[in-house]
GROMACS .gro file of C-alpha atoms in nm:
model
  189
    1MET     CA    1   0.590  -0.906   0.927
    2ALA     CA    2   0.575  -1.011   1.296
    3LEU     CA    3   0.227  -1.037   1.306
    4GLU     CA    4   0.205  -1.247   1.021
    5GLU     CA    5   0.463  -1.503   1.092
    6ASP     CA    6   0.303  -1.523   1.491
    7LEU     CA    7  -0.050  -1.623   1.348
    8ALA     CA    8   0.118  -1.817   1.078
    9ALA     CA    9   0.269  -2.031   1.381
   10ALA     CA   10   0.011  -1.954   1.581
   11MET     CA   11  -0.273  -2.172   1.321
   12ALA     CA   12  -0.030  -2.426   1.225
   13ALA     CA   13   0.036  -2.501   1.636
   14ALA     CA   14  -0.358  -2.504   1.638
   15GLN     CA   15  -0.369  -2.731   1.344
   16GLY     CA   16  -0.150  -2.969   1.568
   17GLY     CA   17  -0.381  -2.986   1.834
   18ASP     CA   18  -0.284  -2.710   2.047
   19ALA     CA   19  -0.558  -2.542   2.218
   20ALA     CA   20  -0.322  -2.300   2.418
   21ALA     CA   21  -0.208  -2.177   2.057
   22TYR     CA   22  -0.562  -2.140   1.909
   23ARG     CA   23  -0.739  -1.953   2.149
   24THR     CA   24  -0.353  -1.695   2.113
   25LEU     CA   25  -0.445  -1.704   1.744
   26LEU     CA   26  -0.842  -1.627   1.810
   27ASN     CA   27  -0.762  -1.383   2.074
   28ALA     CA   28  -0.468  -1.212   1.785
   29CYS     CA   29  -0.695  -1.220   1.530
   30LEU     CA   30  -0.989  -0.998   1.704
   31PRO     CA   31  -0.859  -0.676   1.642
   32VAL     CA   32  -0.724  -0.789   1.275
   33ILE     CA   33  -1.065  -0.932   1.192
   34ALA     CA   34  -1.257  -0.581   1.308
   35GLY     CA   35  -1.019  -0.359   1.144
   36MET     CA   36  -1.093  -0.567   0.827
   37ALA     CA   37  -1.480  -0.567   0.881
   38ARG     CA   38  -1.468  -0.149   0.923
   39ALA     CA   39  -1.296  -0.150   0.585
   40GLN     CA   40  -1.541  -0.360   0.409
   41GLY     CA   41  -1.797  -0.114   0.531
   42ALA     CA   42  -1.910  -0.272   0.822
   43ARG     CA   43  -1.990  -0.025   1.092
   44GLY     CA   44  -2.087  -0.012   1.483
   45GLU     CA   45  -2.241  -0.373   1.582
   46ALA     CA   46  -2.215  -0.532   1.254
   47VAL     CA   47  -1.866  -0.562   1.306
   48ASP     CA   48  -1.836  -0.754   1.595
   49ASP     CA   49  -2.142  -0.964   1.442
   50VAL     CA   50  -1.800  -0.989   1.136
   51VAL     CA   51  -1.577  -1.060   1.415
   52GLN     CA   52  -1.826  -1.371   1.588
   53ASP     CA   53  -1.927  -1.486   1.232
   54THR     CA   54  -1.534  -1.515   1.112
   55LEU     CA   55  -1.424  -1.641   1.432
   56LEU     CA   56  -1.677  -1.938   1.360
   57THR     CA   57  -1.570  -1.982   0.981
   58ILE     CA   58  -1.240  -2.010   1.099
   59HIS     CA   59  -1.311  -2.258   1.323
   60ARG     CA   60  -1.508  -2.444   1.064
   61ALA     CA   61  -1.232  -2.387   0.834
   62ARG     CA   62  -0.921  -2.375   0.982
   63ALA     CA   63  -0.860  -2.776   0.874
   64SER     CA   64  -0.839  -2.578   0.526
   65TYR     CA   65  -0.554  -2.338   0.586
   66ASP     CA   66  -0.192  -2.452   0.420
   67PRO     CA   67   0.051  -2.339   0.686
   68ALA     CA   68   0.323  -2.334   0.384
   69ARG     CA   69   0.056  -2.006   0.242
   70PRO     CA   70   0.074  -1.691   0.423
   71PHE     CA   71  -0.218  -1.672   0.723
   72LEU     CA   72  -0.308  -1.299   0.682
   73PRO     CA   73  -0.463  -1.335   0.294
   74TRP     CA   74  -0.660  -1.650   0.405
   75LEU     CA   75  -0.794  -1.450   0.725
   76ARG     CA   76  -0.875  -1.158   0.494
   77ALA     CA   77  -1.037  -1.366   0.214
   78ILE     CA   78  -1.314  -1.504   0.517
   79THR     CA   79  -1.360  -1.184   0.674
   80ARG     CA   80  -1.484  -1.017   0.363
   81ARG     CA   81  -1.689  -1.264   0.292
   82ARG     CA   82  -1.841  -1.275   0.614
   83ALA     CA   83  -1.888  -0.888   0.611
   84ILE     CA   84  -2.032  -0.904   0.277
   85ASP     CA   85  -2.270  -1.186   0.399
   86ARG     CA   86  -2.394  -0.938   0.705
   87LEU     CA   87  -2.406  -0.614   0.481
   88ARG     CA   88  -2.641  -0.825   0.243
   89ARG     CA   89  -2.848  -0.992   0.536
   90ALA     CA   90  -2.888  -0.613   0.677
   91GLY     CA   91  -3.029  -0.505   0.372
   92ARG     CA   92  -2.870  -0.181   0.280
   93ARG     CA   93  -2.578  -0.073   0.154
   94PRO     CA   94  -2.338   0.070   0.413
   95ARG     CA   95  -2.387   0.361   0.498
   96GLU     CA   96  -2.240   0.654   0.722
   97VAL     CA   97  -2.306   0.685   1.098
   98HIS     CA   98  -2.202   0.857   1.384
   99ASP     CA   99  -1.942   0.608   1.520
  100PRO     CA  100  -1.659   0.830   1.669
  101LEU     CA  101  -1.452   0.473   1.778
  102ALA     CA  102  -1.504   0.381   1.379
  103TYR     CA  103  -1.303   0.722   1.317
  104GLU     CA  104  -1.049   0.708   1.596
  105ALA     CA  105  -0.965   0.338   1.482
  106HIS     CA  106  -0.931   0.455   1.066
  107PRO     CA  107  -0.632   0.408   0.934
  108ASP     CA  108  -0.493   0.784   0.781
  109SER     CA  109  -0.518   0.766   0.430
  110GLY     CA  110  -0.263   1.042   0.417
  111PRO     CA  111   0.127   1.029   0.346
  112ALA     CA  112   0.342   0.855   0.583
  113PRO     CA  113   0.508   1.113   0.810
  114ALA     CA  114   0.855   1.039   0.701
  115HIS     CA  115   0.689   1.068   0.329
  116GLY     CA  116   0.809   1.441   0.308
  117ILE     CA  117   1.139   1.433   0.437
  118GLU     CA  118   1.204   1.127   0.201
  119THR     CA  119   1.056   1.334  -0.071
  120ARG     CA  120   1.311   1.643  -0.010
  121GLN     CA  121   1.576   1.450   0.040
  122ARG     CA  122   1.512   1.260  -0.308
  123ASP     CA  123   1.474   1.576  -0.491
  124ALA     CA  124   1.770   1.748  -0.321
  125GLU     CA  125   1.971   1.428  -0.453
  126LEU     CA  126   1.841   1.436  -0.801
  127ALA     CA  127   1.924   1.857  -0.810
  128ARG     CA  128   2.255   1.766  -0.716
  129ALA     CA  129   2.293   1.478  -0.973
  130VAL     CA  130   2.124   1.741  -1.255
  131ALA     CA  131   2.388   2.027  -1.136
  132ALA     CA  132   2.681   1.754  -1.192
  133LEU     CA  133   2.568   1.682  -1.578
  134PRO     CA  134   2.790   1.821  -1.841
  135GLU     CA  135   2.638   2.166  -1.986
  136GLY     CA  136   2.417   2.041  -2.252
  137GLN     CA  137   2.290   1.749  -2.066
  138ARG     CA  138   2.207   2.008  -1.782
  139GLN     CA  139   2.006   2.252  -2.014
  140ALA     CA  140   1.822   1.936  -2.196
  141VAL     CA  141   1.673   1.802  -1.839
  142GLU     CA  142   1.637   2.157  -1.708
  143HIS     CA  143   1.408   2.298  -2.036
  144LEU     CA  144   1.269   1.954  -2.146
  145ALA     CA  145   1.188   1.774  -1.819
  146TYR     CA  146   1.177   2.018  -1.584
  147GLY     CA  147   1.051   2.309  -1.742
  148GLU     CA  148   0.838   2.112  -1.991
  149ARG     CA  149   0.916   2.321  -2.298
  150SER     CA  150   0.863   2.158  -2.647
  151LEU     CA  151   1.178   2.070  -2.858
  152ASP     CA  152   1.125   2.421  -3.076
  153GLU     CA  153   1.097   2.609  -2.739
  154ALA     CA  154   1.384   2.448  -2.616
  155SER     CA  155   1.616   2.445  -2.936
  156ALA     CA  156   1.523   2.861  -2.921
  157LEU     CA  157   1.649   2.909  -2.590
  158THR     CA  158   1.948   2.707  -2.575
  159GLY     CA  159   2.037   2.743  -2.961
  160ARG     CA  160   2.105   2.387  -2.993
  161SER     CA  161   1.924   2.140  -3.291
  162LYS     CA  162   1.640   1.949  -3.156
  163GLY     CA  163   1.831   1.648  -3.252
  164ALA     CA  164   2.097   1.770  -3.018
  165LEU     CA  165   1.859   1.810  -2.748
  166LYS     CA  166   1.716   1.451  -2.787
  167VAL     CA  167   2.039   1.305  -2.767
  168ASN     CA  168   2.141   1.515  -2.469
  169LEU     CA  169   1.824   1.452  -2.266
  170HIS     CA  170   1.906   1.068  -2.331
  171ARG     CA  171   2.225   1.066  -2.208
  172ALA     CA  172   2.133   1.256  -1.945
  173LEU     CA  173   1.869   1.037  -1.797
  174ARG     CA  174   2.075   0.726  -1.862
  175ALA     CA  175   2.385   0.877  -1.615
  176LEU     CA  176   2.118   0.983  -1.346
  177ARG     CA  177   1.956   0.627  -1.365
  178GLY     CA  178   2.325   0.480  -1.327
  179LYS     CA  179   2.388   0.764  -1.019
  180LEU     CA  180   2.052   0.755  -0.852
  181GLY     CA  181   2.023   0.391  -0.906
  182ALA     CA  182   1.652   0.386  -1.017
  183GLY     CA  183   1.464   0.064  -1.026
  184LYS     CA  184   1.625  -0.012  -0.735
  185ASP     CA  185   1.390   0.169  -0.502
  186SER     CA  186   1.126   0.388  -0.661
  187GLY     CA  187   1.175   0.371  -1.049
  188HIS     CA  188   1.177   0.751  -1.037
  189VAL     CA  189   1.440   0.997  -1.195
   0.00000   0.00000   0.00000
């Protein structure tokens, strides 16, 4: 992640006394801190307060940052604590307010834009792999996994014994894992 690396490098340089790197670091942290503060429930002016409190804490605690460790988790921990402190001082839990900027800046919690394409591609690849299985294995997958039928139902439909269906399903899953490389990407078959 380029942001992580840039911030970590700027902090390491700042710890070495580079004032320009320190200014760059603090400026780069502003939107990151604001987003983290919103994620903690801060709204409106409270976001600005959390940003200021966090920047002051970074200044006071900059010597505690270990350059061998990632910067963003360190920053996130500080921001989280400052947001909680601010909300406690306000004496109330965060509540909904009309804040169009917060709505626009809030990340979409839905699936990523390419999620549908990836899902369709994965489903098509799985369908091709199932179609290429031997007849007994394909039937076991279609009836037991896709159709979610019981062993008794699948046995009645296919004319195969429950034991044969279990063996065929086991072999089919092993073959599909081998073909699709399950485990290296998502673990789904």
